[in-house]
Coordinates of C-alpha atoms in Angstrom, one line a residue:
M1 CA -46.5 86.8 -68.8
F2 CA -43.4 84.8 -67.8
T3 CA -44.6 84.6 -64.2
V4 CA -48.0 83.2 -65.4
F5 CA -46.1 80.7 -67.7
R6 CA -43.9 79.5 -64.9
R7 CA -46.8 79.1 -62.4
E8 CA -49.0 77.3 -64.8
L9 CA -46.2 75.1 -66.1
S10 CA -45.6 74.1 -62.5
Q11 CA -49.3 73.2 -62.0
L12 CA -49.3 71.2 -65.3
V13 CA -46.3 69.2 -64.2
R14 CA -47.9 68.6 -60.8
L15 CA -51.0 67.2 -62.5
A16 CA -49.2 65.3 -65.3
S17 CA -46.5 63.6 -63.4
P18 CA -48.8 61.1 -61.5
L19 CA -50.7 60.5 -64.8
L20 CA -47.4 59.6 -66.5
A21 CA -46.4 57.2 -63.7
A22 CA -49.8 55.5 -63.8
Q23 CA -49.5 55.0 -67.6
V24 CA -46.1 53.4 -67.1
F25 CA -47.5 51.0 -64.5
T26 CA -50.5 50.2 -66.8
T27 CA -48.1 49.5 -69.7
G28 CA -46.0 47.4 -67.4
M29 CA -49.0 45.1 -66.7
G30 CA -49.2 44.4 -70.4
V31 CA -45.5 43.6 -70.6
V32 CA -45.8 41.2 -67.6
D33 CA -48.8 39.4 -69.3
T34 CA -46.7 39.1 -72.6
V35 CA -43.6 37.8 -70.9
M36 CA -45.2 35.3 -68.5
S37 CA -47.7 33.9 -71.1
G38 CA -44.9 33.7 -73.6
N39 CA -42.7 31.7 -71.2
Y40 CA -45.5 29.3 -70.6
H41 CA -46.3 28.4 -74.2
A42 CA -46.3 30.2 -77.6
D43 CA -50.0 29.3 -78.1
D44 CA -50.9 31.1 -74.9
L45 CA -48.9 34.1 -75.9
A46 CA -50.7 34.3 -79.2
A47 CA -54.1 33.8 -77.5
V48 CA -53.5 36.5 -75.0
A49 CA -52.4 38.9 -77.8
V50 CA -55.5 38.2 -79.7
G51 CA -57.7 38.5 -76.7
N52 CA -56.0 41.8 -75.7
S53 CA -56.6 43.1 -79.2
I54 CA -60.3 42.7 -78.5
W55 CA -60.4 43.9 -74.9
L56 CA -58.0 46.9 -75.3
P57 CA -60.3 48.9 -77.8
I58 CA -63.2 48.3 -75.5
Y59 CA -61.3 49.6 -72.5
L60 CA -59.9 52.6 -74.4
F61 CA -63.4 53.4 -75.6
L62 CA -64.6 53.4 -71.9
C63 CA -61.7 55.6 -70.8
G64 CA -62.3 58.0 -73.7
L65 CA -66.0 58.2 -72.9
M66 CA -65.2 59.2 -69.3
I67 CA -62.9 62.0 -70.4
A68 CA -66.1 63.9 -70.9
S69 CA -66.9 63.5 -67.2
T70 CA -63.4 64.9 -66.3
S71 CA -64.0 68.0 -68.4
M72 CA -67.4 68.6 -66.9
V73 CA -66.3 68.0 -63.3
A74 CA -63.4 70.4 -63.8
R75 CA -65.7 73.1 -65.1
Y76 CA -68.2 72.6 -62.2
H77 CA -65.3 72.6 -59.8
G78 CA -64.2 76.0 -61.1
A79 CA -67.7 77.3 -61.0
R80 CA -68.1 76.0 -57.4
Q81 CA -71.2 73.9 -58.2
P82 CA -70.8 70.8 -56.0
Q83 CA -74.3 69.4 -56.7
Q84 CA -73.6 69.5 -60.4
I85 CA -70.4 67.5 -59.8
V86 CA -72.3 64.9 -57.8
E87 CA -74.9 64.5 -60.5
T88 CA -72.3 64.2 -63.2
V89 CA -70.3 61.6 -61.3
Q90 CA -73.3 59.5 -60.5
Q91 CA -74.7 59.6 -64.0
S92 CA -71.3 58.9 -65.6
L93 CA -71.1 55.8 -63.4
W94 CA -74.4 54.6 -64.7
L95 CA -73.2 55.2 -68.3
A96 CA -69.9 53.4 -67.6
M97 CA -71.8 50.4 -66.1
L98 CA -74.0 50.3 -69.2
V99 CA -70.9 50.1 -71.4
A100 CA -69.4 47.4 -69.1
A101 CA -72.6 45.3 -69.3
L102 CA -72.4 45.4 -73.1
A103 CA -68.7 44.6 -73.0
M104 CA -69.4 41.5 -70.8
V105 CA -71.9 40.2 -73.3
L106 CA -69.4 40.6 -76.1
L107 CA -66.4 39.2 -74.2
C108 CA -68.4 36.1 -73.1
N109 CA -69.6 35.4 -76.7
V110 CA -66.5 36.1 -78.7
E111 CA -66.0 32.6 -80.2
P112 CA -68.0 33.3 -83.5
L113 CA -65.7 36.4 -84.1
L114 CA -62.6 34.3 -83.6
R115 CA -63.9 31.7 -86.0
L116 CA -64.6 34.4 -88.5
M117 CA -60.9 35.4 -88.1
Q118 CA -60.1 31.8 -89.0
A119 CA -58.1 31.3 -85.8
E120 CA -56.8 27.9 -84.8
E121 CA -59.0 25.8 -82.5
R122 CA -56.5 25.8 -79.6
L123 CA -56.1 29.6 -79.9
I124 CA -59.9 30.0 -79.9
G125 CA -60.3 28.1 -76.7
I126 CA -57.6 29.9 -74.8
S127 CA -58.6 33.4 -76.1
S128 CA -62.3 32.7 -75.2
D129 CA -61.3 31.6 -71.7
Y130 CA -59.0 34.7 -71.3
L131 CA -61.8 37.1 -72.4
A132 CA -64.4 35.4 -70.3
A133 CA -62.2 36.0 -67.3
V134 CA -61.5 39.6 -68.2
A135 CA -65.3 40.1 -68.5
V136 CA -65.5 39.6 -64.7
G137 CA -63.4 42.7 -64.3
A138 CA -65.4 44.9 -66.7
P139 CA -67.6 46.4 -64.0
G140 CA -64.5 47.1 -62.0
A141 CA -63.0 48.9 -65.0
A142 CA -66.2 51.0 -65.3
L143 CA -66.2 51.9 -61.6
F144 CA -62.5 52.8 -61.8
A145 CA -62.8 54.9 -65.0
S146 CA -65.7 56.9 -63.7
L147 CA -64.2 57.7 -60.3
R148 CA -60.8 58.4 -61.9
A149 CA -62.6 61.0 -64.1
F150 CA -64.1 62.6 -61.0
S151 CA -60.8 62.6 -59.1
E152 CA -58.9 64.1 -62.0
G153 CA -61.6 66.7 -62.7
M154 CA -61.1 67.8 -59.1
G155 CA -57.4 68.2 -59.7
R156 CA -56.4 65.0 -57.7
T157 CA -54.3 62.8 -60.0
Y158 CA -52.3 60.9 -57.4
P159 CA -55.0 58.3 -56.6
F160 CA -54.8 57.0 -60.2
M161 CA -51.1 56.5 -59.8
F162 CA -51.3 54.7 -56.5
A163 CA -54.1 52.4 -57.7
S164 CA -52.1 51.6 -60.9
L165 CA -49.0 50.9 -58.9
L166 CA -50.8 48.5 -56.6
A167 CA -52.4 46.7 -59.5
F168 CA -49.1 46.4 -61.2
L169 CA -47.4 44.9 -58.1
L170 CA -50.2 42.5 -57.6
N171 CA -50.4 41.5 -61.3
I172 CA -47.0 39.9 -61.2
P173 CA -47.6 37.2 -58.5
L174 CA -51.2 36.7 -59.7
N175 CA -50.0 35.9 -63.2
Y176 CA -47.3 33.6 -61.8
A177 CA -49.8 31.7 -59.6
L178 CA -52.6 31.4 -62.1
I179 CA -50.6 30.8 -65.3
Y180 CA -48.3 28.2 -63.8
G181 CA -50.5 26.8 -61.1
Q182 CA -48.4 27.9 -58.1
W183 CA -49.3 28.3 -54.4
G184 CA -52.4 26.1 -54.6
M185 CA -53.9 27.9 -57.6
P186 CA -55.1 26.0 -60.7
E187 CA -52.8 26.0 -63.7
L188 CA -54.8 28.1 -66.3
G189 CA -52.1 29.1 -68.8
G190 CA -53.0 32.1 -70.9
A191 CA -56.5 32.3 -69.3
G192 CA -54.8 32.9 -66.0
C193 CA -53.7 36.3 -67.4
G194 CA -57.4 37.1 -67.8
W195 CA -58.2 36.3 -64.2
A196 CA -55.2 38.3 -63.0
T197 CA -56.3 41.3 -65.1
A198 CA -59.8 41.0 -63.8
F199 CA -58.6 41.0 -60.2
S200 CA -56.3 43.9 -60.9
L201 CA -59.1 46.0 -62.4
W202 CA -61.2 45.4 -59.2
V203 CA -58.3 46.3 -57.0
Q204 CA -57.8 49.6 -58.9
A205 CA -61.5 50.3 -58.6
L206 CA -61.7 49.6 -54.8
V207 CA -58.6 51.7 -54.1
V208 CA -60.0 54.7 -55.9
L209 CA -63.5 54.1 -54.4
A210 CA -62.0 54.2 -50.9
Y211 CA -60.0 57.3 -51.6
T212 CA -62.8 59.3 -53.3
S213 CA -65.3 58.4 -50.6
K214 CA -63.5 60.8 -48.2
P215 CA -65.2 64.2 -48.8
A216 CA -62.4 66.1 -47.0
R217 CA -60.0 65.2 -49.8
Y218 CA -62.4 66.6 -52.4
D219 CA -63.6 70.0 -51.0
Q220 CA -66.4 68.2 -49.2
V221 CA -68.0 66.9 -52.4
R222 CA -69.9 63.7 -51.5
W223 CA -70.4 62.0 -54.8
H224 CA -71.7 58.8 -53.2
T225 CA -74.4 60.4 -51.0
G226 CA -77.9 59.9 -52.3
M227 CA -77.0 57.8 -55.3
G228 CA -79.8 58.6 -57.8
W229 CA -81.4 56.6 -60.5
P230 CA -80.3 57.0 -64.1
H231 CA -81.3 60.4 -65.7
P232 CA -81.4 60.0 -69.5
S233 CA -80.9 63.7 -70.2
R234 CA -77.8 63.9 -68.0
I235 CA -76.4 60.6 -69.3
W236 CA -77.1 61.9 -72.9
A237 CA -75.2 65.1 -72.1
I238 CA -72.2 63.1 -71.0
A239 CA -72.4 60.7 -73.9
R240 CA -72.8 63.5 -76.4
L241 CA -69.5 65.0 -75.2
G242 CA -67.8 61.7 -74.6
V243 CA -68.6 59.5 -77.5
P244 CA -66.7 61.7 -80.0
I245 CA -63.7 61.6 -77.7
A246 CA -63.9 57.8 -77.4
L247 CA -64.2 57.5 -81.2
A248 CA -61.3 59.8 -81.7
V249 CA -59.1 57.7 -79.4
F250 CA -60.2 54.6 -81.2
A251 CA -59.4 56.2 -84.6
E252 CA -56.0 57.2 -83.5
V253 CA -55.1 53.8 -82.0
S254 CA -56.7 51.6 -84.6
I255 CA -55.0 53.2 -87.6
F256 CA -51.7 51.6 -86.5
S257 CA -53.3 48.2 -86.4
V258 CA -54.6 48.7 -89.9
I259 CA -51.2 49.7 -91.1
A260 CA -49.7 46.6 -89.6
L261 CA -52.3 44.5 -91.5
M262 CA -51.5 46.3 -94.8
L263 CA -47.8 45.6 -94.3
V264 CA -48.3 41.8 -94.0
P265 CA -48.1 41.1 -97.8
L266 CA -44.8 43.0 -97.9
G267 CA -43.1 40.4 -95.6
T268 CA -41.7 39.9 -92.1
L269 CA -39.1 42.6 -92.4
A270 CA -41.6 45.3 -93.1
V271 CA -43.9 44.2 -90.2
A272 CA -41.1 43.7 -87.7
S273 CA -39.5 47.1 -88.4
H274 CA -42.9 48.8 -88.1
Q275 CA -43.6 47.0 -84.8
I276 CA -40.3 48.2 -83.3
A277 CA -41.0 51.8 -84.3
L278 CA -44.6 51.5 -83.1
S279 CA -43.6 50.2 -79.7
T280 CA -41.1 53.0 -79.2
S281 CA -43.7 55.6 -80.4
Y282 CA -46.2 54.4 -77.8
L283 CA -43.6 54.8 -75.0
I284 CA -42.8 58.4 -76.1
F285 CA -46.5 59.3 -76.6
M286 CA -47.0 58.8 -72.8
L287 CA -45.3 62.2 -72.2
P288 CA -47.5 64.5 -74.4
L289 CA -50.6 62.4 -73.5
S290 CA -50.0 63.0 -69.7
L291 CA -49.5 66.7 -70.4
A292 CA -52.7 66.7 -72.5
Q293 CA -54.8 65.2 -69.7
A294 CA -53.5 67.9 -67.3
L295 CA -54.4 70.6 -69.9
T296 CA -58.0 69.4 -70.1
I297 CA -58.3 69.6 -66.3
R298 CA -56.7 73.0 -65.9
V299 CA -58.5 74.7 -68.9
G300 CA -61.8 73.3 -67.8
Y301 CA -61.3 74.6 -64.3
F302 CA -60.7 78.2 -65.4
L303 CA -63.5 78.1 -67.9
G304 CA -65.8 77.1 -65.1
Q305 CA -64.6 80.2 -63.3
Q306 CA -65.5 82.3 -66.4
R307 CA -61.8 83.2 -66.7
Q308 CA -61.3 82.6 -70.3
G309 CA -58.2 84.8 -70.5
H310 CA -56.5 82.7 -67.9
A311 CA -57.7 79.5 -69.6
N312 CA -56.1 80.7 -72.8
A313 CA -52.9 81.5 -70.9
V314 CA -52.9 77.8 -69.7
A315 CA -53.4 76.7 -73.3
I316 CA -50.4 78.7 -74.5
T317 CA -48.3 77.3 -71.7
G318 CA -49.3 73.8 -72.6
V319 CA -48.6 74.2 -76.3
V320 CA -45.2 75.7 -75.6
A321 CA -44.4 72.9 -73.1
S322 CA -45.5 70.3 -75.8
I323 CA -43.1 72.0 -78.3
L324 CA -40.2 71.7 -75.8
L325 CA -41.1 68.0 -75.2
A326 CA -41.2 67.4 -78.9
L327 CA -37.8 68.9 -79.5
I328 CA -36.3 66.8 -76.7
S329 CA -38.0 63.6 -78.1
M330 CA -36.8 64.4 -81.7
S331 CA -33.2 64.9 -80.5
L332 CA -33.2 61.7 -78.4
L333 CA -34.7 59.6 -81.3
L334 CA -32.1 60.8 -83.8
L335 CA -29.2 60.4 -81.5
F336 CA -30.0 57.0 -80.0
R337 CA -32.1 55.4 -82.7
H338 CA -29.6 52.6 -83.3
T339 CA -29.1 51.9 -79.6
V340 CA -32.9 51.6 -79.1
V341 CA -33.3 49.3 -82.1
D342 CA -30.6 47.1 -80.7
W343 CA -32.8 46.5 -77.7
Y344 CA -35.4 44.9 -80.0
T345 CA -33.5 42.9 -82.6
T346 CA -30.1 41.6 -83.6
D347 CA -31.2 41.1 -87.3
P348 CA -29.2 43.6 -89.4
E349 CA -31.9 44.0 -92.0
V350 CA -34.6 44.7 -89.5
H351 CA -32.3 47.0 -87.7
L352 CA -31.6 49.0 -90.8
L353 CA -35.3 49.4 -91.7
A354 CA -36.4 50.2 -88.2
A355 CA -33.6 52.8 -87.7
G356 CA -34.8 54.5 -90.9
L357 CA -38.4 54.6 -89.6
F358 CA -37.1 56.3 -86.4
V359 CA -36.1 59.3 -88.6
W360 CA -39.7 59.7 -89.8
M361 CA -40.9 59.2 -86.2
A362 CA -38.6 62.0 -85.1
C363 CA -39.9 64.3 -87.8
Y364 CA -43.5 63.9 -86.7
Q365 CA -42.9 64.5 -83.0
L366 CA -43.5 68.2 -83.3
P367 CA -46.9 68.1 -85.0
D368 CA -48.0 65.1 -82.9
H369 CA -47.2 66.8 -79.6
I370 CA -48.9 70.0 -80.7
Q371 CA -52.1 68.3 -82.1
V372 CA -52.6 66.2 -79.0
S373 CA -52.3 69.3 -76.7
C374 CA -54.7 71.3 -78.9
N375 CA -57.2 68.4 -78.9
A376 CA -57.0 68.3 -75.1
I377 CA -57.5 72.0 -74.7
L378 CA -60.6 71.8 -77.0
R379 CA -61.9 69.0 -74.7
G380 CA -61.5 71.5 -71.8
Y381 CA -63.7 73.8 -73.9
Q382 CA -66.1 70.8 -74.3
D383 CA -65.6 70.9 -78.1
T384 CA -65.4 67.3 -79.2
R385 CA -67.5 66.7 -82.4
V386 CA -65.6 69.0 -84.8
P387 CA -62.2 67.7 -83.6
L388 CA -63.4 64.1 -84.2
G389 CA -64.2 65.0 -87.8
L390 CA -60.9 66.7 -88.3
V391 CA -59.0 63.7 -86.8
L392 CA -61.0 61.2 -89.0
I393 CA -60.2 63.3 -92.1
C394 CA -56.5 63.6 -91.4
Y395 CA -55.9 60.0 -90.3
W396 CA -58.3 57.9 -92.4
L397 CA -59.0 60.0 -95.5
I398 CA -55.4 61.4 -95.9
A399 CA -52.8 59.5 -94.0
L400 CA -54.0 55.9 -94.6
P401 CA -54.7 56.2 -98.4
L402 CA -51.5 58.1 -98.8
G403 CA -49.6 55.5 -96.9
Y404 CA -51.0 52.7 -99.0
G405 CA -50.1 54.6 -102.2
A406 CA -46.5 55.3 -101.0
G407 CA -45.9 52.1 -99.1
V408 CA -47.7 49.4 -101.2
A409 CA -49.0 50.7 -104.5
G410 CA -45.9 52.7 -105.5
W411 CA -47.7 55.9 -106.5
F412 CA -44.4 57.8 -106.2
G413 CA -42.0 55.3 -107.7
E414 CA -40.8 52.2 -105.9
P415 CA -43.0 51.1 -103.0
M416 CA -41.5 52.5 -99.7
A417 CA -43.0 49.7 -97.5
A418 CA -43.3 50.7 -93.9
A419 CA -41.5 54.0 -94.5
G420 CA -44.3 55.1 -96.9
F421 CA -46.8 54.7 -94.1
W422 CA -44.7 56.6 -91.6
L423 CA -44.2 59.4 -94.2
A424 CA -48.0 59.5 -94.6
L425 CA -48.4 59.7 -90.8
L426 CA -46.2 62.7 -90.8
V427 CA -48.5 64.3 -93.4
G428 CA -51.6 63.4 -91.5
L429 CA -50.4 64.6 -88.1
T430 CA -49.2 67.8 -89.6
G431 CA -52.7 68.3 -91.1
S432 CA -54.3 67.5 -87.8
C433 CA -51.9 69.9 -86.0
L434 CA -52.9 72.8 -88.3
L435 CA -56.6 72.1 -88.3
L436 CA -56.9 71.5 -84.6
G437 CA -54.7 74.5 -83.9
G438 CA -56.9 76.6 -86.2
R439 CA -60.0 75.4 -84.5
L440 CA -58.5 76.3 -81.1
L441 CA -57.5 79.8 -82.2
W442 CA -61.0 80.4 -83.5
L443 CA -62.7 79.0 -80.4
A444 CA -60.5 80.9 -78.0
R445 CA -61.7 84.2 -79.5
Q446 CA -65.4 83.3 -79.2
P447 CA -67.6 84.3 -76.2
L448 CA -67.6 81.6 -73.7
R449 CA -70.5 79.2 -74.1
P450 CA -72.4 77.8 -71.1
H451 CA -71.1 74.4 -70.1
A452 CA -73.0 71.1 -70.6

């Protein structure tokens, strides 16, 4: 058993490491946008932030949708069914392009939404220009997401890393040139970030397109040969598997935005301390998320080979690895919470509140790491609708109302402000961990179902 654990852990690390690096580069692009637009003008920084809050959920929905393709490709790869892989990739590309087309319509007509939000006129203008520019990159994002899913499903995660690195490196001079009007480029301010993002999305797409078009790198699978027309039944199969994943990703991300809005009436200190804890939490979450993506690939591959016992061994390895990662994260958060908070603020009141939130954050690392691994394994099993329901219950029906009661309404005495919401997140994530873990234990004992 230890030999299997060591071998599979090595494979998971091999798959997850490039995914982690790619996430770091992608996050770095957002940091560059924030810093450069902020140095240009505060209005442009605010406009880019508002625009990104509209674009990011769309992009995450697209990526979540394509996780279904990753799972299906991994299974067909294990089953040695190259023609099924080709059909899945081609039809997932059609689906991604449909989402991109709808996104372009929304992004180019966002002004009524911004007016509904009662945004200032200057902010509306800059945000609209930013999103119109990003819309040009939406088809590139669709191409990139679908081919990334193919590559990862085949067990090749390095192309995603290289494409993200190149996009990150190009994004810096592009932002500089287009925001400030350097090197003969027009001075576009915050809208320049949108054009830099669009260009970077197309660069990522073309890099992955060039790499995946070499059949020798993908066991002679020629996904681009004989590109077929859309097949509604195949697209529906991908969407049926992928939409619950995309909605689950959206539910997990959006709850933090809702919490931030609920904290606004409690004042700047509550919002600022929450934002510091949230930013740190996002950085830490890259580790279990990368491991989870590797688990979906590896579990799907062995299920495609009809080796359910080995797939379950991979699942055990992944959960144990996630527990070890969680214990390391907990220790580092508790030991260095004051040091990390010092990076964000010099205000003693904000520091005190944020450091207190880090204790709650440390407590929920264990259930959070386990639940994200269990959810990823279930995706490898192509089980997505029930997990979506469980996530919605734990986050939106338990954690959010409990957070409001503890943080704002004072159900348990004095309102705890941000700490009440983070306590509620601990409860919700623990519930999600138990329910998803129970679902996985049940499913792992069932006869293997035929894949989609």
